[in-house]
CSV table of N, CA and C in Angstrom, one decimal:
chain,number,residue,atom,x,y,z
Z,1,MET,N,310.1,151.8,51.8
Z,1,MET,CA,310.8,152.6,50.8
Z,1,MET,C,310.9,151.7,49.5
Z,2,ILE,N,311.3,150.4,49.8
Z,2,ILE,CA,311.5,149.5,48.7
Z,2,ILE,C,310.2,149.2,48.0
Z,3,LEU,N,309.1,149.2,48.8
Z,3,LEU,CA,307.8,148.9,48.2
Z,3,LEU,C,307.4,150.1,47.2
Z,4,PHE,N,307.7,151.3,47.6
Z,4,PHE,CA,307.4,152.5,46.7
Z,4,PHE,C,308.2,152.3,45.4
Z,5,PHE,N,309.5,152.0,45.5
Z,5,PHE,CA,310.3,151.8,44.3
Z,5,PHE,C,309.7,150.7,43.4
Z,6,ALA,N,309.3,149.6,44.1
Z,6,ALA,CA,308.8,148.4,43.3
Z,6,ALA,C,307.5,148.8,42.6
Z,7,ILE,N,306.6,149.5,43.3
Z,7,ILE,CA,305.3,150.0,42.7
Z,7,ILE,C,305.6,150.9,41.5
Z,8,SER,N,306.6,151.8,41.7
Z,8,SER,CA,306.9,152.7,40.5
Z,8,SER,C,307.4,151.9,39.3
Z,9,LEU,N,308.2,150.9,39.6
Z,9,LEU,CA,308.6,150.1,38.5
Z,9,LEU,C,307.6,149.2,37.9
Z,10,PHE,N,306.6,148.8,38.7
Z,10,PHE,CA,305.5,148.0,38.2
Z,10,PHE,C,304.6,149.0,37.3
Z,11,GLN,N,304.4,150.2,37.7
Z,11,GLN,CA,303.6,151.2,37.0
Z,11,GLN,C,304.3,151.4,35.6
Z,12,ILE,N,305.6,151.6,35.6
Z,12,ILE,CA,306.2,151.7,34.2
Z,12,ILE,C,306.0,150.5,33.4
Z,13,ALA,N,306.3,149.4,34.0
Z,13,ALA,CA,306.2,148.1,33.2
Z,13,ALA,C,304.7,147.9,32.7
Z,14,ALA,N,303.7,148.2,33.6
Z,14,ALA,CA,302.4,148.0,33.1
Z,14,ALA,C,302.0,149.0,32.0
Z,15,ALA,N,302.5,150.2,32.0
Z,15,ALA,CA,302.2,151.2,31.0
Z,15,ALA,C,302.9,150.7,29.7
Z,16,VAL,N,304.1,150.2,29.7
Z,16,VAL,CA,304.8,149.8,28.6
Z,16,VAL,C,304.0,148.6,27.9
Z,17,PHE,N,303.7,147.7,28.7
Z,17,PHE,CA,303.0,146.5,28.2
Z,17,PHE,C,301.6,146.9,27.7
Z,18,ALA,N,300.9,147.7,28.3
Z,18,ALA,CA,299.6,148.1,27.9
Z,18,ALA,C,299.7,148.9,26.5
Z,19,VAL,N,300.7,149.7,26.4
Z,19,VAL,CA,300.9,150.4,25.1
Z,19,VAL,C,301.2,149.4,24.0
Z,20,LEU,N,302.1,148.4,24.3
Z,20,LEU,CA,302.5,147.5,23.3
Z,20,LEU,C,301.2,146.6,22.9
Z,21,PHE,N,300.4,146.3,23.9
Z,21,PHE,CA,299.2,145.6,23.6
Z,21,PHE,C,298.3,146.3,22.7
Z,22,MET,N,298.0,147.6,23.0
Z,22,MET,CA,297.1,148.5,22.1
Z,22,MET,C,297.7,148.6,20.7
Z,23,HIS,N,299.0,148.7,20.6
Z,23,HIS,CA,299.5,148.9,19.3
Z,23,HIS,C,299.4,147.6,18.4
Z,24,HIS,N,299.7,146.5,19.0
Z,24,HIS,CA,299.7,145.2,18.2
Z,24,HIS,C,298.2,144.8,18.0
Z,25,SER,N,297.4,145.1,19.0
Z,25,SER,CA,296.0,144.7,18.8
Z,25,SER,C,295.3,145.5,17.7
Z,26,ALA,N,295.6,146.8,17.7
Z,26,ALA,CA,295.1,147.7,16.7
Z,26,ALA,C,295.6,147.3,15.3
Z,27,ARG,N,296.9,147.0,15.2
Z,27,ARG,CA,297.4,146.6,13.9
Z,27,ARG,C,296.8,145.2,13.4
Z,28,TYR,N,296.5,144.3,14.4
Z,28,TYR,CA,295.9,143.0,14.0
Z,28,TYR,C,294.5,143.2,13.5
Z,29,ARG,N,293.8,144.2,14.1
Z,29,ARG,CA,292.5,144.5,13.6
Z,29,ARG,C,292.3,145.5,12.5
Z,30,ASN,N,293.4,145.8,11.9
Z,30,ASN,CA,293.5,146.7,10.7
Z,30,ASN,C,293.0,148.1,11.0
Z,31,HIS,N,293.3,148.6,12.2
Z,31,HIS,CA,293.0,149.9,12.6
Z,31,HIS,C,294.1,150.8,12.1
Z,32,THR,N,293.8,151.9,11.4
Z,32,THR,CA,294.8,152.8,10.8
Z,32,THR,C,295.6,153.6,11.8
Z,33,LEU,N,295.0,153.7,13.1
Z,33,LEU,CA,295.7,154.6,14.0
Z,33,LEU,C,296.4,153.8,15.1
Z,34,SER,N,297.1,152.7,14.7
Z,34,SER,CA,297.8,151.9,15.7
Z,34,SER,C,298.9,152.6,16.4
Z,35,VAL,N,299.6,153.5,15.6
Z,35,VAL,CA,300.6,154.4,16.2
Z,35,VAL,C,300.0,155.4,17.1
Z,36,GLY,N,298.8,155.9,16.8
Z,36,GLY,CA,298.1,156.9,17.6
Z,36,GLY,C,297.8,156.3,18.9
Z,37,TRP,N,297.4,155.0,19.0
Z,37,TRP,CA,297.1,154.4,20.3
Z,37,TRP,C,298.4,154.3,21.1
Z,38,TYR,N,299.5,154.0,20.4
Z,38,TYR,CA,300.8,153.9,21.0
Z,38,TYR,C,301.2,155.2,21.7
Z,39,ILE,N,301.0,156.3,21.0
Z,39,ILE,CA,301.4,157.6,21.6
Z,39,ILE,C,300.5,158.0,22.7
Z,40,CYS,N,299.2,157.9,22.5
Z,40,CYS,CA,298.3,158.2,23.5
Z,40,CYS,C,298.4,157.4,24.8
Z,41,GLY,N,298.8,156.1,24.6
Z,41,GLY,CA,299.1,155.3,25.8
Z,41,GLY,C,300.2,155.8,26.7
Z,42,PHE,N,301.3,156.3,26.0
Z,42,PHE,CA,302.3,156.9,26.8
Z,42,PHE,C,301.9,158.2,27.5
Z,43,LEU,N,301.1,159.0,26.8
Z,43,LEU,CA,300.7,160.2,27.4
Z,43,LEU,C,299.7,160.1,28.5
Z,44,PHE,N,298.7,159.2,28.3
Z,44,PHE,CA,297.6,159.2,29.2
Z,44,PHE,C,297.4,157.9,30.0
Z,45,GLY,N,298.3,156.9,29.7
Z,45,GLY,CA,298.3,155.6,30.5
Z,45,GLY,C,297.1,154.8,30.5
Z,46,LEU,N,296.6,154.5,31.7
Z,46,LEU,CA,295.5,153.6,31.9
Z,46,LEU,C,294.2,154.1,31.2
Z,47,TRP,N,294.0,155.4,31.2
Z,47,TRP,CA,292.8,155.9,30.5
Z,47,TRP,C,292.7,155.6,29.1
Z,48,THR,N,293.9,155.6,28.4
Z,48,THR,CA,293.9,155.3,27.0
Z,48,THR,C,293.6,153.8,26.8
Z,49,LEU,N,294.1,153.0,27.7
Z,49,LEU,CA,293.7,151.5,27.7
Z,49,LEU,C,292.2,151.3,27.8
Z,50,ILE,N,291.6,152.0,28.7
Z,50,ILE,CA,290.1,151.8,28.9
Z,50,ILE,C,289.4,152.2,27.7
Z,51,VAL,N,289.7,153.4,27.1
Z,51,VAL,CA,289.0,153.8,25.9
Z,51,VAL,C,289.3,152.8,24.8
Z,52,PHE,N,290.5,152.4,24.7
Z,52,PHE,CA,290.9,151.3,23.6
Z,52,PHE,C,290.0,150.1,23.8
Z,53,LEU,N,289.9,149.5,25.0
Z,53,LEU,CA,289.1,148.4,25.1
Z,53,LEU,C,287.7,148.6,24.9
Z,54,ALA,N,287.2,149.8,25.2
Z,54,ALA,CA,285.7,150.1,24.9
Z,54,ALA,C,285.5,150.2,23.5
Z,55,THR,N,286.4,150.7,22.7
Z,55,THR,CA,286.1,151.0,21.3
Z,55,THR,C,286.7,150.0,20.3
Z,56,ARG,N,287.5,149.1,20.7
Z,56,ARG,CA,288.1,148.2,19.7
Z,56,ARG,C,287.1,147.3,19.0
Z,57,LYS,N,286.0,147.1,19.5
Z,57,LYS,CA,285.0,146.2,18.8
Z,57,LYS,C,284.5,146.9,17.5
Z,58,ASP,N,284.6,148.3,17.5
Z,58,ASP,CA,284.2,149.1,16.3
Z,58,ASP,C,285.3,149.2,15.2
Z,59,PHE,N,286.5,148.5,15.5
Z,59,PHE,CA,287.6,148.5,14.5
Z,59,PHE,C,287.1,147.7,13.3
Z,60,PRO,N,287.8,147.9,12.1
Z,60,PRO,CA,287.4,147.1,11.0
Z,60,PRO,C,287.5,145.6,11.1
Z,61,GLY,N,288.4,145.0,11.8
Z,61,GLY,CA,288.5,143.6,12.1
Z,61,GLY,C,289.7,143.0,11.3
Z,62,PRO,N,290.1,141.8,11.7
Z,62,PRO,CA,291.4,141.2,11.1
Z,62,PRO,C,291.1,140.6,9.7
Z,63,ASP,N,289.9,140.4,9.3
Z,63,ASP,CA,289.5,139.8,8.0
Z,63,ASP,C,289.1,140.8,7.0
Z,64,THR,N,289.6,142.0,7.1
Z,64,THR,CA,289.2,143.1,6.2
Z,64,THR,C,290.4,143.7,5.5
Z,65,LYS,N,290.1,144.4,4.5
Z,65,LYS,CA,291.1,145.3,3.8
Z,65,LYS,C,290.5,146.6,3.6
Z,66,LYS,N,291.4,147.7,3.7
Z,66,LYS,CA,290.9,149.0,3.4
Z,66,LYS,C,291.6,149.6,2.2
Z,67,CYS,N,290.7,150.2,1.4
Z,67,CYS,CA,291.3,150.8,0.1
Z,67,CYS,C,292.1,152.0,0.5
Z,68,PRO,N,293.3,152.1,0.0
Z,68,PRO,CA,294.2,153.2,0.3
Z,68,PRO,C,293.8,154.5,-0.5
Z,69,TYR,N,292.9,154.4,-1.4
Z,69,TYR,CA,292.5,155.6,-2.3
Z,69,TYR,C,291.2,156.2,-1.8
Z,70,CYS,N,290.2,155.4,-1.5
Z,70,CYS,CA,288.9,155.9,-1.0
Z,70,CYS,C,288.6,155.6,0.4
Z,71,GLY,N,289.3,154.7,1.1
Z,71,GLY,CA,289.0,154.4,2.4
Z,71,GLY,C,287.9,153.4,2.7
Z,72,CYS,N,287.3,152.8,1.7
Z,72,CYS,CA,286.2,151.9,1.9
Z,72,CYS,C,286.9,150.6,2.5
Z,73,ILE,N,286.1,149.9,3.3
Z,73,ILE,CA,286.6,148.6,3.8
Z,73,ILE,C,285.8,147.5,3.2
Z,74,PHE,N,286.6,146.4,2.9
Z,74,PHE,CA,286.1,145.3,2.2
Z,74,PHE,C,286.6,144.0,2.9
Z,75,PRO,N,285.9,142.8,2.7
Z,75,PRO,CA,286.5,141.6,3.2
Z,75,PRO,C,287.8,141.3,2.6
Z,76,SER,N,288.7,140.5,3.3
Z,76,SER,CA,290.0,140.2,2.8
Z,76,SER,C,290.1,139.4,1.5
Z,77,THR,N,289.0,138.8,1.1
Z,77,THR,CA,288.9,138.0,-0.1
Z,77,THR,C,288.9,138.9,-1.3
Z,78,PHE,N,288.5,140.2,-1.2
Z,78,PHE,CA,288.4,141.1,-2.3
Z,78,PHE,C,289.7,141.5,-2.7
Z,79,GLU,N,289.9,141.6,-4.1
Z,79,GLU,CA,291.2,142.1,-4.6
Z,79,GLU,C,291.2,143.4,-5.2
Z,80,GLU,N,289.9,143.9,-5.5
Z,80,GLU,CA,289.7,145.2,-6.1
Z,80,GLU,C,288.6,146.0,-5.3
Z,81,CYS,N,288.8,147.3,-5.2
Z,81,CYS,CA,287.9,148.1,-4.5
Z,81,CYS,C,286.6,148.2,-5.3
Z,82,GLN,N,285.5,148.0,-4.7
Z,82,GLN,CA,284.2,148.0,-5.4
Z,82,GLN,C,283.7,149.5,-5.7
Z,83,ASN,N,284.4,150.4,-5.0
Z,83,ASN,CA,284.0,151.8,-5.2
Z,83,ASN,C,284.8,152.5,-6.2
Z,84,CYS,N,286.1,152.4,-6.2
Z,84,CYS,CA,286.9,153.2,-7.1
Z,84,CYS,C,287.7,152.2,-8.1
Z,85,HIS,N,287.5,150.9,-7.9
Z,85,HIS,CA,288.0,149.9,-8.8
Z,85,HIS,C,289.6,149.9,-8.9
Z,86,MET,N,290.2,150.3,-7.7
Z,86,MET,CA,291.7,150.2,-7.7
Z,86,MET,C,292.0,148.9,-6.9
Z,87,PRO,N,293.2,148.4,-7.2
Z,87,PRO,CA,293.6,147.2,-6.4
Z,87,PRO,C,293.8,147.4,-5.0
Z,88,LEU,N,293.3,146.4,-4.1
Z,88,LEU,CA,293.4,146.5,-2.7
Z,88,LEU,C,294.8,145.9,-2.3
Z,89,PRO,N,295.4,146.4,-1.2
Z,89,PRO,CA,296.7,145.9,-0.7
Z,89,PRO,C,296.6,144.4,-0.4
Z,90,VAL,N,297.6,143.7,-0.5
Z,90,VAL,CA,297.7,142.3,-0.2
Z,90,VAL,C,298.0,142.3,1.4
Z,91,SER,N,297.2,141.5,2.1
Z,91,SER,CA,297.4,141.4,3.5
Z,91,SER,C,298.5,140.3,3.8
Z,92,ASP,N,299.2,140.6,4.8
Z,92,ASP,CA,300.3,139.7,5.2
Z,92,ASP,C,299.8,138.9,6.4
Z,93,GLU,N,299.4,137.6,6.1
Z,93,GLU,CA,298.9,136.7,7.1
Z,93,GLU,C,299.9,136.4,8.2
Z,94,GLU,N,301.1,136.3,7.8
Z,94,GLU,CA,302.2,136.0,8.8
Z,94,GLU,C,302.3,137.1,9.9
Z,95,MET,N,302.2,138.3,9.4
Z,95,MET,CA,302.3,139.5,10.3
Z,95,MET,C,301.1,139.6,11.2
Z,96,LYS,N,299.9,139.2,10.6
Z,96,LYS,CA,298.7,139.3,11.4
Z,96,LYS,C,298.8,138.3,12.6
Z,97,LYS,N,299.3,137.1,12.3
Z,97,LYS,CA,299.4,136.1,13.3
Z,97,LYS,C,300.4,136.5,14.4
Z,98,LYS,N,301.4,137.1,14.0
Z,98,LYS,CA,302.5,137.6,14.9
Z,98,LYS,C,301.9,138.8,15.8
Z,99,ASP,N,301.1,139.7,15.2
Z,99,ASP,CA,300.5,140.7,15.9
Z,99,ASP,C,299.5,140.2,16.9
Z,100,HIS,N,298.7,139.2,16.5
Z,100,HIS,CA,297.7,138.6,17.4
Z,100,HIS,C,298.4,138.0,18.6
Z,101,LYS,N,299.4,137.2,18.4
Z,101,LYS,CA,300.1,136.5,19.4
Z,101,LYS,C,300.8,137.5,20.4
Z,102,LEU,N,301.4,138.5,19.8
Z,102,LEU,CA,302.1,139.6,20.7
Z,102,LEU,C,301.0,140.4,21.5
Z,103,SER,N,299.9,140.7,20.9
Z,103,SER,CA,298.9,141.4,21.6
Z,103,SER,C,298.4,140.6,22.8
Z,104,LYS,N,298.3,139.3,22.7
Z,104,LYS,CA,297.8,138.4,23.8
Z,104,LYS,C,298.9,138.4,24.9
Z,105,ILE,N,300.1,138.3,24.5
Z,105,ILE,CA,301.2,138.3,25.5
Z,105,ILE,C,301.3,139.6,26.3
Z,106,PHE,N,301.3,140.7,25.5
Z,106,PHE,CA,301.3,142.0,26.2
Z,106,PHE,C,300.1,142.3,27.1
Z,107,CYS,N,299.0,141.8,26.7
Z,107,CYS,CA,297.8,142.0,27.5
Z,107,CYS,C,297.9,141.3,28.8
Z,108,THR,N,298.4,140.1,28.7
Z,108,THR,CA,298.6,139.2,29.9
Z,108,THR,C,299.6,139.9,30.9
Z,109,LEU,N,300.7,140.4,30.4
Z,109,LEU,CA,301.7,141.0,31.1
Z,109,LEU,C,301.2,142.3,31.7
Z,110,ALA,N,300.4,143.1,31.0
Z,110,ALA,CA,299.9,144.4,31.5
Z,110,ALA,C,298.9,144.1,32.7
Z,111,VAL,N,298.1,143.0,32.5
Z,111,VAL,CA,297.2,142.7,33.6
Z,111,VAL,C,297.9,142.2,34.9
Z,112,ILE,N,299.0,141.4,34.6
Z,112,ILE,CA,299.8,141.0,35.8
Z,112,ILE,C,300.4,142.1,36.5
Z,113,PHE,N,300.9,143.1,35.8
Z,113,PHE,CA,301.6,144.2,36.5
Z,113,PHE,C,300.5,145.2,37.1
Z,114,TYR,N,299.4,145.3,36.6
Z,114,TYR,CA,298.4,146.1,37.2
Z,114,TYR,C,297.9,145.5,38.5
Z,115,VAL,N,297.8,144.1,38.5
Z,115,VAL,CA,297.4,143.4,39.7
Z,115,VAL,C,298.6,143.6,40.8
Z,116,LEU,N,299.8,143.6,40.3
Z,116,LEU,CA,300.9,143.8,41.3
Z,116,LEU,C,300.9,145.2,41.9
Z,117,ILE,N,300.5,146.2,41.0
Z,117,ILE,CA,300.4,147.5,41.5
Z,117,ILE,C,299.3,147.6,42.6
Z,118,ILE,N,298.2,147.0,42.4
Z,118,ILE,CA,297.1,147.1,43.4
Z,118,ILE,C,297.5,146.4,44.6
Z,119,ALA,N,298.2,145.2,44.5
Z,119,ALA,CA,298.6,144.4,45.7
Z,119,ALA,C,299.7,145.2,46.4
Z,120,GLY,N,300.6,145.9,45.7
Z,120,GLY,CA,301.6,146.6,46.4
Z,120,GLY,C,301.1,147.9,47.1
Z,121,THR,N,300.1,148.5,46.5
Z,121,THR,CA,299.5,149.7,47.1
Z,121,THR,C,298.7,149.3,48.4
Z,122,VAL,N,298.1,148.2,48.4
Z,122,VAL,CA,297.3,147.7,49.6
Z,122,VAL,C,298.3,147.4,50.7
Z,123,THR,N,299.5,146.7,50.3
Z,123,THR,CA,300.5,146.4,51.2
Z,123,THR,C,301.1,147.6,51.9
Z,124,VAL,N,301.4,148.6,51.1
Z,124,VAL,CA,301.9,149.8,51.6
Z,124,VAL,C,301.0,150.6,52.5
Z,125,SER,N,299.7,150.5,52.2
Z,125,SER,CA,298.6,151.1,53.0
Z,125,SER,C,298.6,150.4,54.3
Z,126,VAL,N,298.6,149.1,54.3
Z,126,VAL,CA,298.5,148.3,55.6
Z,126,VAL,C,299.7,148.6,56.5
Z,127,VAL,N,300.9,148.6,55.9
Z,127,VAL,CA,302.1,148.9,56.6
Z,127,VAL,C,302.0,150.3,57.2
Z,128,MET,N,301.6,151.3,56.5
Z,128,MET,CA,301.5,152.6,57.0
Z,128,MET,C,300.5,152.7,58.2
Z,129,VAL,N,299.4,152.1,58.0
Z,129,VAL,CA,298.4,152.1,59.1
Z,129,VAL,C,298.9,151.4,60.3
Z,130,ASN,N,299.6,150.4,60.2
Z,130,ASN,CA,300.2,149.7,61.3
Z,130,ASN,C,301.2,150.5,62.0
Z,131,ASP,N,302.0,151.3,61.2
Z,131,ASP,CA,303.0,152.2,61.8
Z,131,ASP,C,302.3,153.3,62.6
Z,132,ILE,N,301.2,153.8,62.1
Z,132,ILE,CA,300.5,154.9,62.7
Z,132,ILE,C,299.9,154.4,64.0
Z,133,ILE,N,299.3,153.2,64.0
Z,133,ILE,CA,298.7,152.6,65.1
Z,133,ILE,C,299.7,152.2,66.2
Z,134,GLY,N,301.0,151.7,65.6
Z,134,GLY,CA,302.0,151.4,66.6
Z,134,GLY,C,302.7,152.5,67.3
Z,135,THR,N,302.5,153.8,66.9
Z,135,THR,CA,303.1,154.9,67.5
Z,135,THR,C,302.3,155.2,68.8
Z,136,VAL,N,301.0,154.9,68.9
Z,136,VAL,CA,300.3,155.1,70.0
Z,136,VAL,C,300.4,153.9,70.9
Z,137,THR,N,301.3,154.0,71.9
Z,137,THR,CA,301.5,152.9,72.8
Z,137,THR,C,301.0,153.3,74.1
Z,138,GLY,N,300.3,152.5,74.7
Z,138,GLY,CA,299.7,152.8,76.1
Z,138,GLY,C,298.2,152.8,76.0
Z,139,GLU,N,297.7,153.6,76.9
Z,139,GLU,CA,296.2,153.6,77.1
Z,139,GLU,C,295.7,155.0,76.9
Z,140,TYR,N,294.4,155.0,76.6
Z,140,TYR,CA,293.7,156.2,76.6
Z,140,TYR,C,292.5,156.0,77.7
Z,141,SER,N,292.6,156.8,78.7
Z,141,SER,CA,291.6,156.6,79.7
Z,141,SER,C,290.6,157.7,79.8
Z,142,GLY,N,290.4,158.5,78.8
Z,142,GLY,CA,289.5,159.6,78.8
Z,142,GLY,C,290.0,160.9,79.3
Z,143,ASN,N,291.1,160.8,80.1
Z,143,ASN,CA,291.7,162.0,80.7
Z,143,ASN,C,293.1,162.3,80.2
Z,144,ARG,N,293.8,161.2,79.8
Z,144,ARG,CA,295.2,161.3,79.3
Z,144,ARG,C,295.4,160.2,78.3
Z,145,ILE,N,296.5,160.4,77.6
Z,145,ILE,CA,296.9,159.4,76.5
Z,145,ILE,C,298.4,159.4,76.6
Z,146,ALA,N,298.9,158.2,76.4
Z,146,ALA,CA,300.4,158.0,76.5
Z,146,ALA,C,300.8,157.7,75.1
Z,147,VAL,N,301.9,158.4,74.6
Z,147,VAL,CA,302.5,158.2,73.3
Z,147,VAL,C,304.0,158.2,73.5
Z,148,ASP,N,304.6,157.1,73.2
Z,148,ASP,CA,306.0,156.8,73.4
Z,148,ASP,C,306.6,157.3,74.8
Z,149,GLY,N,305.9,157.0,75.8
Z,149,GLY,CA,306.4,157.3,77.1
Z,149,GLY,C,306.0,158.7,77.6
Z,150,VAL,N,305.4,159.5,76.8
Z,150,VAL,CA,305.0,160.9,77.2
Z,150,VAL,C,303.5,161.0,77.3
Z,151,TYR,N,303.0,161.6,78.4
Z,151,TYR,CA,301.6,161.6,78.7
Z,151,TYR,C,301.0,163.0,78.3
Z,152,TYR,N,299.9,163.0,77.8
Z,152,TYR,CA,299.2,164.2,77.4
Z,152,TYR,C,297.8,164.3,78.0
Z,153,ASP,N,297.4,165.5,78.4
Z,153,ASP,CA,296.0,165.6,78.9
Z,153,ASP,C,295.1,166.0,77.7
Z,154,LYS,N,293.9,166.3,78.0
Z,154,LYS,CA,292.9,166.5,77.0
Z,154,LYS,C,293.3,167.8,76.2
Z,155,MET,N,294.0,168.7,76.7
Z,155,MET,CA,294.3,170.0,76.1
Z,155,MET,C,295.5,169.9,75.3
Z,156,GLY,N,296.3,168.8,75.3
Z,156,GLY,CA,297.5,168.6,74.5
Z,156,GLY,C,298.7,168.9,75.2
Z,157,ASN,N,298.7,169.2,76.5
Z,157,ASN,CA,299.9,169.5,77.3
Z,157,ASN,C,300.6,168.2,77.6
Z,158,SER,N,301.9,168.2,77.6
Z,158,SER,CA,302.7,167.0,77.8
Z,158,SER,C,303.3,167.0,79.2
Z,159,TYR,N,303.4,165.7,79.7
Z,159,TYR,CA,303.9,165.4,81.1
Z,159,TYR,C,304.8,164.3,81.0
Z,160,GLU,N,305.9,164.3,81.8
Z,160,GLU,CA,306.8,163.1,81.9
Z,160,GLU,C,306.2,162.0,82.8
Z,161,ASP,N,305.5,162.4,83.8
Z,161,ASP,CA,305.0,161.5,84.8
Z,161,ASP,C,303.5,161.4,84.7
Z,162,GLU,N,303.0,160.2,84.8
Z,162,GLU,CA,301.5,160.0,84.6
Z,162,GLU,C,300.8,160.7,85.7
Z,163,THR,N,301.4,160.8,86.9
Z,163,THR,CA,300.6,161.3,88.1
Z,163,THR,C,300.5,162.8,88.0
Z,164,GLU,N,301.3,163.5,87.1
Z,164,GLU,CA,301.3,164.9,87.0
Z,164,GLU,C,300.2,165.4,86.0
Z,165,VAL,N,299.6,164.5,85.2
Z,165,VAL,CA,298.7,164.9,84.2
Z,165,VAL,C,297.4,165.4,84.9
Z,166,LEU,N,297.0,166.7,84.5
Z,166,LEU,CA,295.8,167.3,85.0
Z,166,LEU,C,294.6,166.6,84.6
Z,167,LEU,N,293.7,166.4,85.5
Z,167,LEU,CA,292.4,165.7,85.1
Z,167,LEU,C,291.3,166.8,85.1
Z,168,TYR,N,290.6,166.9,84.0
Z,168,TYR,CA,289.6,168.0,83.8
Z,168,TYR,C,288.3,167.5,84.1
């Protein structure tokens, strides 16, 4: 019972850290939908993380700027949009470093908790199988089986004494 509770807590922690990783990693890479990844991560969990990891290489990148007027993407050294000639926003390097560091920390924590979930699930499965195997105590001789001191014949009829079991 404690293992089920621990696995549930690990799942919650893994989901939270995965969502925080997606949010900060998207912000670091100048993706405009960092909050969208945050929301989808809570709604769809691990599936959102898989989609995020598969598509993040297509994000603009940390060394780019996006024009707020026309949406064109330029290197971070540009100060003016080449398309509409409007000034580009100034990038906050301190915030980028912080987002990059936080995304690494949250990714590591999410991976640790997902590994703990897998290990806990395997442990619970082994314990349950051992409990099932442990309930069958005694022998199976082809004609009868003993479970917790009660004997059964092939038809499923129960007997208190082994000598009373009908042999078919």
